Each structure stands twice: as C-alpha cells, then as structure tokens.
Amino acid sequence: LAASELKLREAEDQPVVATAARKLALIIANQTYGSGAFPPLKTPAADADAVVAVLTQRYGFATEIGNGDQRLNLNFRDARKAQIQQVLFELRRRLTPEDQLIVYYAGHGENDPDLGAFWVPVDGQPKADFTWIAAEEITRELKRMNAGAILVISDSCYAGGLSRGGSEEKISDEARDRYLAKASRLKARQLMASGGVEPVADGGGSGHSVFAKALVDALNAMPDKTFTASELFEQKVKPAVISAANALSEGQTPGFNRIS
C-alpha cells in the first residue's frame, strides 16, 4: 500500500498535457467583395495560405473533417454569409469535447456603436447589418460547440469588438507545467485580434498583412511543442505587430482576450 501510494505521488509530480482527439482549423479569407462599398483587399488569401501551411505542417491541424459524403471542407476563400453560418452549424453538430478548433478570419469588419462588431461576408451589403455576421452570433455558436478549446484569430477592422473580458493572467515559471496540464483539460474560448475597435492594415508584411506575418513568424519560431495562445501572443505576435504597424502609420494594437 505504501509503495502504491508513493507511485501515485510521483505521477502527480509529472503533469501531462491532454492530447486532442482532432486538431481542426476553420479558415475564412474574404478578399473580393460583391459590393463596391467594400473594396477588394490585398492579402487575405495569401495570409490564409501561409496560416494553413504552418498549422498543418508544423502543428498537425486539418482543414477538413469527415470522409466521403460526410466530408466537410473548412478552408474557405470569399465565403458568403450562408456558407459561414452553415459551417459553424456543422461544426456544432460534429465536434467532441476532446477536439481543438482554431477559427481564422481575414476580411472586412464593421462596427456599430450599439450592436458591436461584425464580420462582413463577400455578399454583405453596405449599411445593412442584417447581411453581415454579428460577433454575438459567432460567440453564441462557439459557446454551443462541444470542442474543448477554441481559439478565434481575427484579422479585420474592429476585430477586438468580438471579445469582452480581461486578458489572461501571467503565471510563474514554476507553475507553468502544472498550468498547461490543467488548462489542456478545461473548456476555453479565446480571441486573438489584429487590433482593437479600430481599422487595421491590409498589407505592410511583405505580401501579407502586418498581423498575419507576425502570426506566421511566431508560429514558426515558438520553441516549445506545447504553449498557450496567450504566450504566443504576448511573446511574439504583439511586439512584432506594434513594431511593424507603428513604422507604417498610426499603428494598431492587437489584443488577446477570453470570449465571454
């Protein structure tokens, strides 16, 4: 009995990070819009391709789910409102608590002082918020999904309006391993945004947006196999975006928050 009890204590001293059943990435890159009120963007398609490459090749994410007739594509270019709503619905039906999901959006965004932030699909119309996708709708769908961890990465104007709440607290180095082991088993909904409630740069990153270049470079540079989204943001993405964006214009301030 004493030996068995000792072994249990030894096991507790070596926390293990939970392994996701599936690591999935929903990619939405809207570049060419149907309405002249939303001018074509320069970088979303190239940004999305670079994000897909690093997520699939280095981190083992997939951009489709299912097989045969049940196959669901998760990699969209110039997505309409109905397509975005449908794929969010399908993910809500198919995800399990052991799955991890990254949602990456690059495209136009809008903000209403009373209604909050919106993603603009390529069939969105100017001054017609019913043709856009409200942050409230997105967060409602995320809440209803079974996935254990969901990270939304939004590279659009007013992206910061998708979240509410404080940023993640800093933890000591000694507690990091235990924190990762525990956090990997908790349900999480987080947002990494290219800016606050403000316009952001389309370009400035050698063929990419300033934010997308910082994100891809950061994902390629992180030394540990396991890290939190907040570590990625604070250590790599945020400093690079602030430095590059302020060199070009008035700059933009990226943000990281929990999604309530």
PDB file of C-alpha atoms in Angstrom:
ATOM      1  CA  LEU A   1       0.000   0.000   0.000  1.00  0.00           C
ATOM      2  CA  ALA A   2       2.799   2.378   0.850  1.00  0.00           C
ATOM      3  CA  ALA A   3       4.560   1.675  -2.451  1.00  0.00           C
ATOM      4  CA  SER A   4       1.354   2.203  -4.408  1.00  0.00           C
ATOM      5  CA  GLU A   5       0.713   5.483  -2.644  1.00  0.00           C
ATOM      6  CA  LEU A   6       4.250   6.654  -3.391  1.00  0.00           C
ATOM      7  CA  LYS A   7       3.858   5.888  -7.105  1.00  0.00           C
ATOM      8  CA  LEU A   8       0.715   7.974  -7.273  1.00  0.00           C
ATOM      9  CA  ARG A   9       2.508  10.928  -5.778  1.00  0.00           C
ATOM     10  CA  GLU A  10       5.373  10.552  -8.252  1.00  0.00           C
ATOM     11  CA  ALA A  11       2.920  10.578 -11.138  1.00  0.00           C
ATOM     12  CA  GLU A  12       1.374  13.803  -9.874  1.00  0.00           C
ATOM     13  CA  ASP A  13       4.773  15.500  -9.981  1.00  0.00           C
ATOM     14  CA  GLN A  14       4.917  14.990 -13.745  1.00  0.00           C
ATOM     15  CA  PRO A  15       1.797  16.659 -15.158  1.00  0.00           C
ATOM     16  CA  VAL A  16       0.751  15.505 -18.599  1.00  0.00           C
ATOM     17  CA  VAL A  17      -0.871  17.759 -21.166  1.00  0.00           C
ATOM     18  CA  ALA A  18      -4.051  16.245 -22.591  1.00  0.00           C
ATOM     19  CA  THR A  19      -3.854  15.226 -26.257  1.00  0.00           C
ATOM     20  CA  ALA A  20      -6.601  16.492 -28.538  1.00  0.00           C
ATOM     21  CA  ALA A  21      -8.613  13.887 -30.433  1.00  0.00           C
ATOM     22  CA  ARG A  22      -8.652  16.140 -33.509  1.00  0.00           C
ATOM     23  CA  LYS A  23      -6.991  19.458 -34.229  1.00  0.00           C
ATOM     24  CA  LEU A  24      -9.077  21.378 -36.746  1.00  0.00           C
ATOM     25  CA  ALA A  25      -8.725  24.772 -38.408  1.00  0.00           C
ATOM     26  CA  LEU A  26     -11.623  26.709 -39.928  1.00  0.00           C
ATOM     27  CA  ILE A  27     -10.100  29.214 -42.346  1.00  0.00           C
ATOM     28  CA  ILE A  28     -12.136  32.075 -43.852  1.00  0.00           C
ATOM     29  CA  ALA A  29     -10.337  34.515 -46.160  1.00  0.00           C
ATOM     30  CA  ASN A  30     -12.561  37.143 -47.791  1.00  0.00           C
ATOM     31  CA  GLN A  31     -10.728  39.213 -50.359  1.00  0.00           C
ATOM     32  CA  THR A  32     -13.052  40.058 -53.283  1.00  0.00           C
ATOM     33  CA  TYR A  33     -16.421  41.565 -52.360  1.00  0.00           C
ATOM     34  CA  GLY A  34     -19.584  41.905 -54.417  1.00  0.00           C
ATOM     35  CA  SER A  35     -20.302  45.464 -53.315  1.00  0.00           C
ATOM     36  CA  GLY A  36     -18.125  48.388 -54.330  1.00  0.00           C
ATOM     37  CA  ALA A  37     -18.622  49.798 -50.851  1.00  0.00           C
ATOM     38  CA  PHE A  38     -16.212  47.084 -49.630  1.00  0.00           C
ATOM     39  CA  PRO A  39     -13.073  47.475 -51.767  1.00  0.00           C
ATOM     40  CA  PRO A  40     -11.022  44.397 -52.654  1.00  0.00           C
ATOM     41  CA  LEU A  41      -8.391  43.502 -50.082  1.00  0.00           C
ATOM     42  CA  LYS A  42      -4.818  42.647 -50.999  1.00  0.00           C
ATOM     43  CA  THR A  43      -3.669  39.957 -48.608  1.00  0.00           C
ATOM     44  CA  PRO A  44      -6.366  37.686 -47.060  1.00  0.00           C
ATOM     45  CA  ALA A  45      -5.872  34.766 -49.500  1.00  0.00           C
ATOM     46  CA  ALA A  46      -2.081  34.805 -49.177  1.00  0.00           C
ATOM     47  CA  ASP A  47      -2.377  35.236 -45.404  1.00  0.00           C
ATOM     48  CA  ALA A  48      -4.717  32.253 -45.136  1.00  0.00           C
ATOM     49  CA  ASP A  49      -2.450  30.063 -47.271  1.00  0.00           C
ATOM     50  CA  ALA A  50       0.504  30.842 -45.000  1.00  0.00           C
ATOM     51  CA  VAL A  51      -1.525  30.180 -41.847  1.00  0.00           C
ATOM     52  CA  VAL A  52      -2.810  26.877 -43.237  1.00  0.00           C
ATOM     53  CA  ALA A  53       0.720  25.805 -44.160  1.00  0.00           C
ATOM     54  CA  VAL A  54       2.181  26.322 -40.691  1.00  0.00           C
ATOM     55  CA  LEU A  55      -0.834  24.893 -38.845  1.00  0.00           C
ATOM     56  CA  THR A  56      -0.965  21.721 -40.944  1.00  0.00           C
ATOM     57  CA  GLN A  57       2.740  21.097 -41.475  1.00  0.00           C
ATOM     58  CA  ARG A  58       4.145  22.033 -38.073  1.00  0.00           C
ATOM     59  CA  TYR A  59       1.227  21.515 -35.704  1.00  0.00           C
ATOM     60  CA  GLY A  60      -0.845  18.759 -37.304  1.00  0.00           C
ATOM     61  CA  PHE A  61      -4.095  20.647 -37.840  1.00  0.00           C
ATOM     62  CA  ALA A  62      -6.564  19.572 -40.537  1.00  0.00           C
ATOM     63  CA  THR A  63      -8.761  21.816 -42.687  1.00  0.00           C
ATOM     64  CA  GLU A  64     -11.433  19.209 -43.343  1.00  0.00           C
ATOM     65  CA  ILE A  65     -13.439  16.813 -41.245  1.00  0.00           C
ATOM     66  CA  GLY A  66     -15.111  13.526 -42.116  1.00  0.00           C
ATOM     67  CA  ASN A  67     -14.824  11.271 -45.156  1.00  0.00           C
ATOM     68  CA  GLY A  68     -16.745  10.581 -48.347  1.00  0.00           C
ATOM     69  CA  ASP A  69     -20.219  12.063 -48.361  1.00  0.00           C
ATOM     70  CA  GLN A  70     -19.642  13.269 -44.796  1.00  0.00           C
ATOM     71  CA  ARG A  71     -16.537  15.267 -45.703  1.00  0.00           C
ATOM     72  CA  LEU A  72     -16.764  18.902 -44.595  1.00  0.00           C
ATOM     73  CA  ASN A  73     -14.368  21.461 -46.054  1.00  0.00           C
ATOM     74  CA  LEU A  74     -13.111  24.010 -43.522  1.00  0.00           C
ATOM     75  CA  ASN A  75     -10.923  26.092 -45.851  1.00  0.00           C
ATOM     76  CA  PHE A  76     -12.879  28.942 -47.487  1.00  0.00           C
ATOM     77  CA  ARG A  77     -11.979  31.747 -49.853  1.00  0.00           C
ATOM     78  CA  ASP A  78     -14.503  34.544 -50.451  1.00  0.00           C
ATOM     79  CA  ALA A  79     -17.185  32.985 -48.264  1.00  0.00           C
ATOM     80  CA  ARG A  80     -20.817  34.054 -48.368  1.00  0.00           C
ATOM     81  CA  LYS A  81     -22.863  34.573 -45.220  1.00  0.00           C
ATOM     82  CA  ALA A  82     -24.816  31.335 -45.662  1.00  0.00           C
ATOM     83  CA  GLN A  83     -21.585  29.341 -46.088  1.00  0.00           C
ATOM     84  CA  ILE A  84     -20.116  30.703 -42.858  1.00  0.00           C
ATOM     85  CA  GLN A  85     -23.312  30.078 -40.934  1.00  0.00           C
ATOM     86  CA  GLN A  86     -23.606  26.552 -42.322  1.00  0.00           C
ATOM     87  CA  VAL A  87     -20.061  25.522 -41.445  1.00  0.00           C
ATOM     88  CA  LEU A  88     -20.462  26.874 -37.899  1.00  0.00           C
ATOM     89  CA  PHE A  89     -23.653  24.829 -37.608  1.00  0.00           C
ATOM     90  CA  GLU A  90     -21.953  21.676 -38.921  1.00  0.00           C
ATOM     91  CA  LEU A  91     -19.054  22.078 -36.505  1.00  0.00           C
ATOM     92  CA  ARG A  92     -21.520  22.433 -33.667  1.00  0.00           C
ATOM     93  CA  ARG A  93     -23.004  19.073 -34.692  1.00  0.00           C
ATOM     94  CA  ARG A  94     -19.724  17.218 -35.225  1.00  0.00           C
ATOM     95  CA  LEU A  95     -17.177  18.405 -32.659  1.00  0.00           C
ATOM     96  CA  THR A  96     -16.470  16.441 -29.484  1.00  0.00           C
ATOM     97  CA  PRO A  97     -15.162  17.655 -26.093  1.00  0.00           C
ATOM     98  CA  GLU A  98     -11.711  16.237 -26.959  1.00  0.00           C
ATOM     99  CA  ASP A  99     -11.351  18.333 -30.131  1.00  0.00           C
ATOM    100  CA  GLN A 100      -9.419  21.580 -30.555  1.00  0.00           C
ATOM    101  CA  LEU A 101     -10.518  24.215 -33.064  1.00  0.00           C
ATOM    102  CA  ILE A 102      -8.826  27.305 -34.476  1.00  0.00           C
ATOM    103  CA  VAL A 103     -11.060  29.752 -36.374  1.00  0.00           C
ATOM    104  CA  TYR A 104      -9.076  32.134 -38.587  1.00  0.00           C
ATOM    105  CA  TYR A 105     -10.857  35.039 -40.285  1.00  0.00           C
ATOM    106  CA  ALA A 106      -9.309  37.600 -42.629  1.00  0.00           C
ATOM    107  CA  GLY A 107     -11.552  40.117 -44.355  1.00  0.00           C
ATOM    108  CA  HIS A 108     -13.589  43.248 -43.878  1.00  0.00           C
ATOM    109  CA  GLY A 109     -15.070  44.019 -40.487  1.00  0.00           C
ATOM    110  CA  GLU A 110     -17.618  46.592 -39.350  1.00  0.00           C
ATOM    111  CA  ASN A 111     -18.609  48.072 -36.036  1.00  0.00           C
ATOM    112  CA  ASP A 112     -21.867  49.570 -34.818  1.00  0.00           C
ATOM    113  CA  PRO A 113     -21.782  51.601 -31.581  1.00  0.00           C
ATOM    114  CA  ASP A 114     -24.977  49.932 -30.402  1.00  0.00           C
ATOM    115  CA  LEU A 115     -24.717  46.460 -31.929  1.00  0.00           C
ATOM    116  CA  GLY A 116     -20.991  45.752 -31.705  1.00  0.00           C
ATOM    117  CA  ALA A 117     -18.579  44.157 -34.184  1.00  0.00           C
ATOM    118  CA  PHE A 118     -19.344  42.212 -37.368  1.00  0.00           C
ATOM    119  CA  TRP A 119     -17.582  40.045 -39.926  1.00  0.00           C
ATOM    120  CA  VAL A 120     -18.547  41.059 -43.462  1.00  0.00           C
ATOM    121  CA  PRO A 121     -19.099  38.119 -45.867  1.00  0.00           C
ATOM    122  CA  VAL A 122     -18.436  38.707 -49.563  1.00  0.00           C
ATOM    123  CA  ASP A 123     -22.176  39.086 -50.224  1.00  0.00           C
ATOM    124  CA  GLY A 124     -22.537  41.657 -47.434  1.00  0.00           C
ATOM    125  CA  GLN A 125     -24.159  44.963 -48.321  1.00  0.00           C
ATOM    126  CA  PRO A 126     -23.183  48.450 -47.094  1.00  0.00           C
ATOM    127  CA  LYS A 127     -25.192  49.887 -44.198  1.00  0.00           C
ATOM    128  CA  ALA A 128     -27.181  46.637 -43.973  1.00  0.00           C
ATOM    129  CA  ASP A 129     -26.012  44.819 -40.840  1.00  0.00           C
ATOM    130  CA  PHE A 130     -28.531  42.021 -41.397  1.00  0.00           C
ATOM    131  CA  THR A 131     -26.288  40.882 -44.293  1.00  0.00           C
ATOM    132  CA  TRP A 132     -23.227  40.672 -42.012  1.00  0.00           C
ATOM    133  CA  ILE A 133     -22.368  38.198 -39.243  1.00  0.00           C
ATOM    134  CA  ALA A 134     -22.540  39.702 -35.769  1.00  0.00           C
ATOM    135  CA  ALA A 135     -19.978  38.959 -33.085  1.00  0.00           C
ATOM    136  CA  GLU A 136     -22.918  37.976 -30.897  1.00  0.00           C
ATOM    137  CA  GLU A 137     -23.865  35.245 -33.378  1.00  0.00           C
ATOM    138  CA  ILE A 138     -20.288  33.976 -33.592  1.00  0.00           C
ATOM    139  CA  THR A 139     -19.837  33.799 -29.830  1.00  0.00           C
ATOM    140  CA  ARG A 140     -23.209  32.084 -29.442  1.00  0.00           C
ATOM    141  CA  GLU A 141     -22.140  29.364 -31.883  1.00  0.00           C
ATOM    142  CA  LEU A 142     -18.780  28.947 -30.144  1.00  0.00           C
ATOM    143  CA  LYS A 143     -20.481  28.556 -26.789  1.00  0.00           C
ATOM    144  CA  ARG A 144     -22.720  25.800 -28.127  1.00  0.00           C
ATOM    145  CA  MET A 145     -19.874  23.808 -29.710  1.00  0.00           C
ATOM    146  CA  ASN A 146     -18.586  20.758 -27.826  1.00  0.00           C
ATOM    147  CA  ALA A 147     -14.895  21.371 -28.588  1.00  0.00           C
ATOM    148  CA  GLY A 148     -12.738  21.651 -25.502  1.00  0.00           C
ATOM    149  CA  ALA A 149     -10.633  24.567 -26.731  1.00  0.00           C
ATOM    150  CA  ILE A 150     -11.447  27.130 -29.428  1.00  0.00           C
ATOM    151  CA  LEU A 151      -9.152  29.973 -30.452  1.00  0.00           C
ATOM    152  CA  VAL A 152     -10.532  32.651 -32.788  1.00  0.00           C
ATOM    153  CA  ILE A 153      -7.879  34.579 -34.719  1.00  0.00           C
ATOM    154  CA  SER A 154      -9.476  37.586 -36.387  1.00  0.00           C
ATOM    155  CA  ASP A 155      -7.558  39.823 -38.784  1.00  0.00           C
ATOM    156  CA  SER A 156     -10.079  42.508 -39.664  1.00  0.00           C
ATOM    157  CA  CYS A 157     -11.066  46.037 -38.792  1.00  0.00           C
ATOM    158  CA  TYR A 158     -12.776  46.223 -35.386  1.00  0.00           C
ATOM    159  CA  ALA A 159     -11.732  42.637 -34.594  1.00  0.00           C
ATOM    160  CA  GLY A 160     -11.271  43.494 -30.932  1.00  0.00           C
ATOM    161  CA  GLY A 161     -15.004  44.089 -30.647  1.00  0.00           C
ATOM    162  CA  LEU A 162     -15.574  40.336 -30.790  1.00  0.00           C
ATOM    163  CA  SER A 163     -14.452  39.856 -27.190  1.00  0.00           C
ATOM    164  CA  ARG A 164     -15.220  41.011 -23.714  1.00  0.00           C
ATOM    165  CA  GLY A 165     -13.297  40.478 -20.526  1.00  0.00           C
ATOM    166  CA  GLY A 166      -9.727  40.704 -19.257  1.00  0.00           C
ATOM    167  CA  SER A 167      -6.618  39.188 -20.730  1.00  0.00           C
ATOM    168  CA  GLU A 168      -5.058  36.057 -19.293  1.00  0.00           C
ATOM    169  CA  GLU A 169      -3.120  36.486 -16.079  1.00  0.00           C
ATOM    170  CA  LYS A 170       0.619  35.902 -16.079  1.00  0.00           C
ATOM    171  CA  ILE A 171       1.775  32.809 -14.206  1.00  0.00           C
ATOM    172  CA  SER A 172       5.120  31.996 -12.648  1.00  0.00           C
ATOM    173  CA  ASP A 173       7.616  29.797 -14.468  1.00  0.00           C
ATOM    174  CA  GLU A 174       7.447  27.188 -11.714  1.00  0.00           C
ATOM    175  CA  ALA A 175       3.709  26.743 -12.153  1.00  0.00           C
ATOM    176  CA  ARG A 176       3.743  26.611 -15.966  1.00  0.00           C
ATOM    177  CA  ASP A 177       3.834  22.821 -16.421  1.00  0.00           C
ATOM    178  CA  ARG A 178       1.007  22.243 -13.959  1.00  0.00           C
ATOM    179  CA  TYR A 179      -0.954  25.076 -15.518  1.00  0.00           C
ATOM    180  CA  LEU A 180      -0.603  23.599 -19.017  1.00  0.00           C
ATOM    181  CA  ALA A 181      -1.647  20.141 -17.806  1.00  0.00           C
ATOM    182  CA  LYS A 182      -4.727  21.541 -16.104  1.00  0.00           C
ATOM    183  CA  ALA A 183      -5.639  24.071 -18.789  1.00  0.00           C
ATOM    184  CA  SER A 184      -5.493  21.432 -21.526  1.00  0.00           C
ATOM    185  CA  ARG A 185      -8.458  19.712 -19.857  1.00  0.00           C
ATOM    186  CA  LEU A 186     -10.601  22.822 -19.408  1.00  0.00           C
ATOM    187  CA  LYS A 187     -13.097  24.328 -21.823  1.00  0.00           C
ATOM    188  CA  ALA A 188     -11.707  27.546 -23.306  1.00  0.00           C
ATOM    189  CA  ARG A 189     -12.936  30.198 -25.732  1.00  0.00           C
ATOM    190  CA  GLN A 190     -10.332  32.835 -26.619  1.00  0.00           C
ATOM    191  CA  LEU A 191      -9.758  35.552 -29.202  1.00  0.00           C
ATOM    192  CA  MET A 192      -6.565  36.858 -30.774  1.00  0.00           C
ATOM    193  CA  ALA A 193      -7.407  40.051 -32.671  1.00  0.00           C
ATOM    194  CA  SER A 194      -5.309  42.068 -35.100  1.00  0.00           C
ATOM    195  CA  GLY A 195      -6.497  45.307 -33.478  1.00  0.00           C
ATOM    196  CA  GLY A 196      -8.996  46.795 -31.092  1.00  0.00           C
ATOM    197  CA  VAL A 197     -12.105  48.665 -32.196  1.00  0.00           C
ATOM    198  CA  GLU A 198     -10.117  50.340 -34.975  1.00  0.00           C
ATOM    199  CA  PRO A 199      -9.114  49.953 -38.633  1.00  0.00           C
ATOM    200  CA  VAL A 200      -6.119  47.679 -39.256  1.00  0.00           C
ATOM    201  CA  ALA A 201      -3.533  47.439 -42.048  1.00  0.00           C
ATOM    202  CA  ASP A 202      -4.173  45.363 -45.174  1.00  0.00           C
ATOM    203  CA  GLY A 203      -0.568  44.830 -46.167  1.00  0.00           C
ATOM    204  CA  GLY A 204       2.752  46.004 -44.792  1.00  0.00           C
ATOM    205  CA  GLY A 205       4.057  42.499 -44.147  1.00  0.00           C
ATOM    206  CA  SER A 206       5.923  41.559 -47.339  1.00  0.00           C
ATOM    207  CA  GLY A 207       2.867  40.299 -49.192  1.00  0.00           C
ATOM    208  CA  HIS A 208       0.878  39.726 -46.019  1.00  0.00           C
ATOM    209  CA  SER A 209      -0.923  41.892 -43.509  1.00  0.00           C
ATOM    210  CA  VAL A 210       1.232  43.081 -40.625  1.00  0.00           C
ATOM    211  CA  PHE A 211      -0.720  40.861 -38.244  1.00  0.00           C
ATOM    212  CA  ALA A 212      -0.655  37.718 -40.427  1.00  0.00           C
ATOM    213  CA  LYS A 213       3.102  37.957 -40.952  1.00  0.00           C
ATOM    214  CA  ALA A 214       3.657  38.339 -37.208  1.00  0.00           C
ATOM    215  CA  LEU A 215       1.372  35.366 -36.522  1.00  0.00           C
ATOM    216  CA  VAL A 216       3.020  33.023 -39.040  1.00  0.00           C
ATOM    217  CA  ASP A 217       6.523  34.048 -37.959  1.00  0.00           C
ATOM    218  CA  ALA A 218       5.550  33.471 -34.341  1.00  0.00           C
ATOM    219  CA  LEU A 219       4.113  30.012 -35.023  1.00  0.00           C
ATOM    220  CA  ASN A 220       7.322  29.060 -36.811  1.00  0.00           C
ATOM    221  CA  ALA A 221       9.527  30.448 -34.043  1.00  0.00           C
ATOM    222  CA  MET A 222       7.903  29.086 -30.861  1.00  0.00           C
ATOM    223  CA  PRO A 223      10.465  26.698 -29.322  1.00  0.00           C
ATOM    224  CA  ASP A 224       8.190  24.528 -27.185  1.00  0.00           C
ATOM    225  CA  LYS A 225       5.839  21.921 -28.584  1.00  0.00           C
ATOM    226  CA  THR A 226       3.216  22.945 -26.046  1.00  0.00           C
ATOM    227  CA  PHE A 227       2.409  26.579 -25.285  1.00  0.00           C
ATOM    228  CA  THR A 228      -0.637  28.685 -24.588  1.00  0.00           C
ATOM    229  CA  ALA A 229      -2.197  31.075 -27.069  1.00  0.00           C
ATOM    230  CA  SER A 230      -1.512  33.920 -24.676  1.00  0.00           C
ATOM    231  CA  GLU A 231       2.209  33.054 -24.594  1.00  0.00           C
ATOM    232  CA  LEU A 232       2.278  33.054 -28.397  1.00  0.00           C
ATOM    233  CA  PHE A 233       0.568  36.434 -28.423  1.00  0.00           C
ATOM    234  CA  GLU A 234       2.487  38.198 -25.661  1.00  0.00           C
ATOM    235  CA  GLN A 235       5.948  36.896 -26.503  1.00  0.00           C
ATOM    236  CA  LYS A 236       5.855  37.034 -30.298  1.00  0.00           C
ATOM    237  CA  VAL A 237       2.764  38.402 -32.055  1.00  0.00           C
ATOM    238  CA  LYS A 238       2.017  41.567 -30.105  1.00  0.00           C
ATOM    239  CA  PRO A 239       5.558  43.032 -30.088  1.00  0.00           C
ATOM    240  CA  ALA A 240       6.001  42.325 -33.816  1.00  0.00           C
ATOM    241  CA  VAL A 241       2.659  43.888 -34.803  1.00  0.00           C
ATOM    242  CA  ILE A 242       3.173  47.018 -32.722  1.00  0.00           C
ATOM    243  CA  SER A 243       6.693  47.489 -34.066  1.00  0.00           C
ATOM    244  CA  ALA A 244       5.799  46.973 -37.732  1.00  0.00           C
ATOM    245  CA  ALA A 245       2.450  48.788 -37.701  1.00  0.00           C
ATOM    246  CA  ASN A 246       3.747  51.880 -35.962  1.00  0.00           C
ATOM    247  CA  ALA A 247       6.549  52.118 -38.502  1.00  0.00           C
ATOM    248  CA  LEU A 248       3.930  52.370 -41.265  1.00  0.00           C
ATOM    249  CA  SER A 249       1.211  54.614 -39.856  1.00  0.00           C
ATOM    250  CA  GLU A 250      -0.565  55.458 -36.627  1.00  0.00           C
ATOM    251  CA  GLY A 251      -0.357  51.774 -35.890  1.00  0.00           C
ATOM    252  CA  GLN A 252      -2.718  49.199 -34.467  1.00  0.00           C
ATOM    253  CA  THR A 253      -2.878  47.493 -31.120  1.00  0.00           C
ATOM    254  CA  PRO A 254      -3.571  43.738 -31.250  1.00  0.00           C
ATOM    255  CA  GLY A 255      -5.453  42.153 -28.398  1.00  0.00           C
ATOM    256  CA  PHE A 256      -5.921  38.818 -26.651  1.00  0.00           C
ATOM    257  CA  ASN A 257      -8.991  38.111 -24.530  1.00  0.00           C
ATOM    258  CA  ARG A 258     -11.328  35.452 -23.321  1.00  0.00           C
ATOM    259  CA  ILE A 259     -14.607  35.298 -25.213  1.00  0.00           C
ATOM    260  CA  SER A 260     -17.473  35.550 -22.774  1.00  0.00           C
TER     261      SER A 260
END
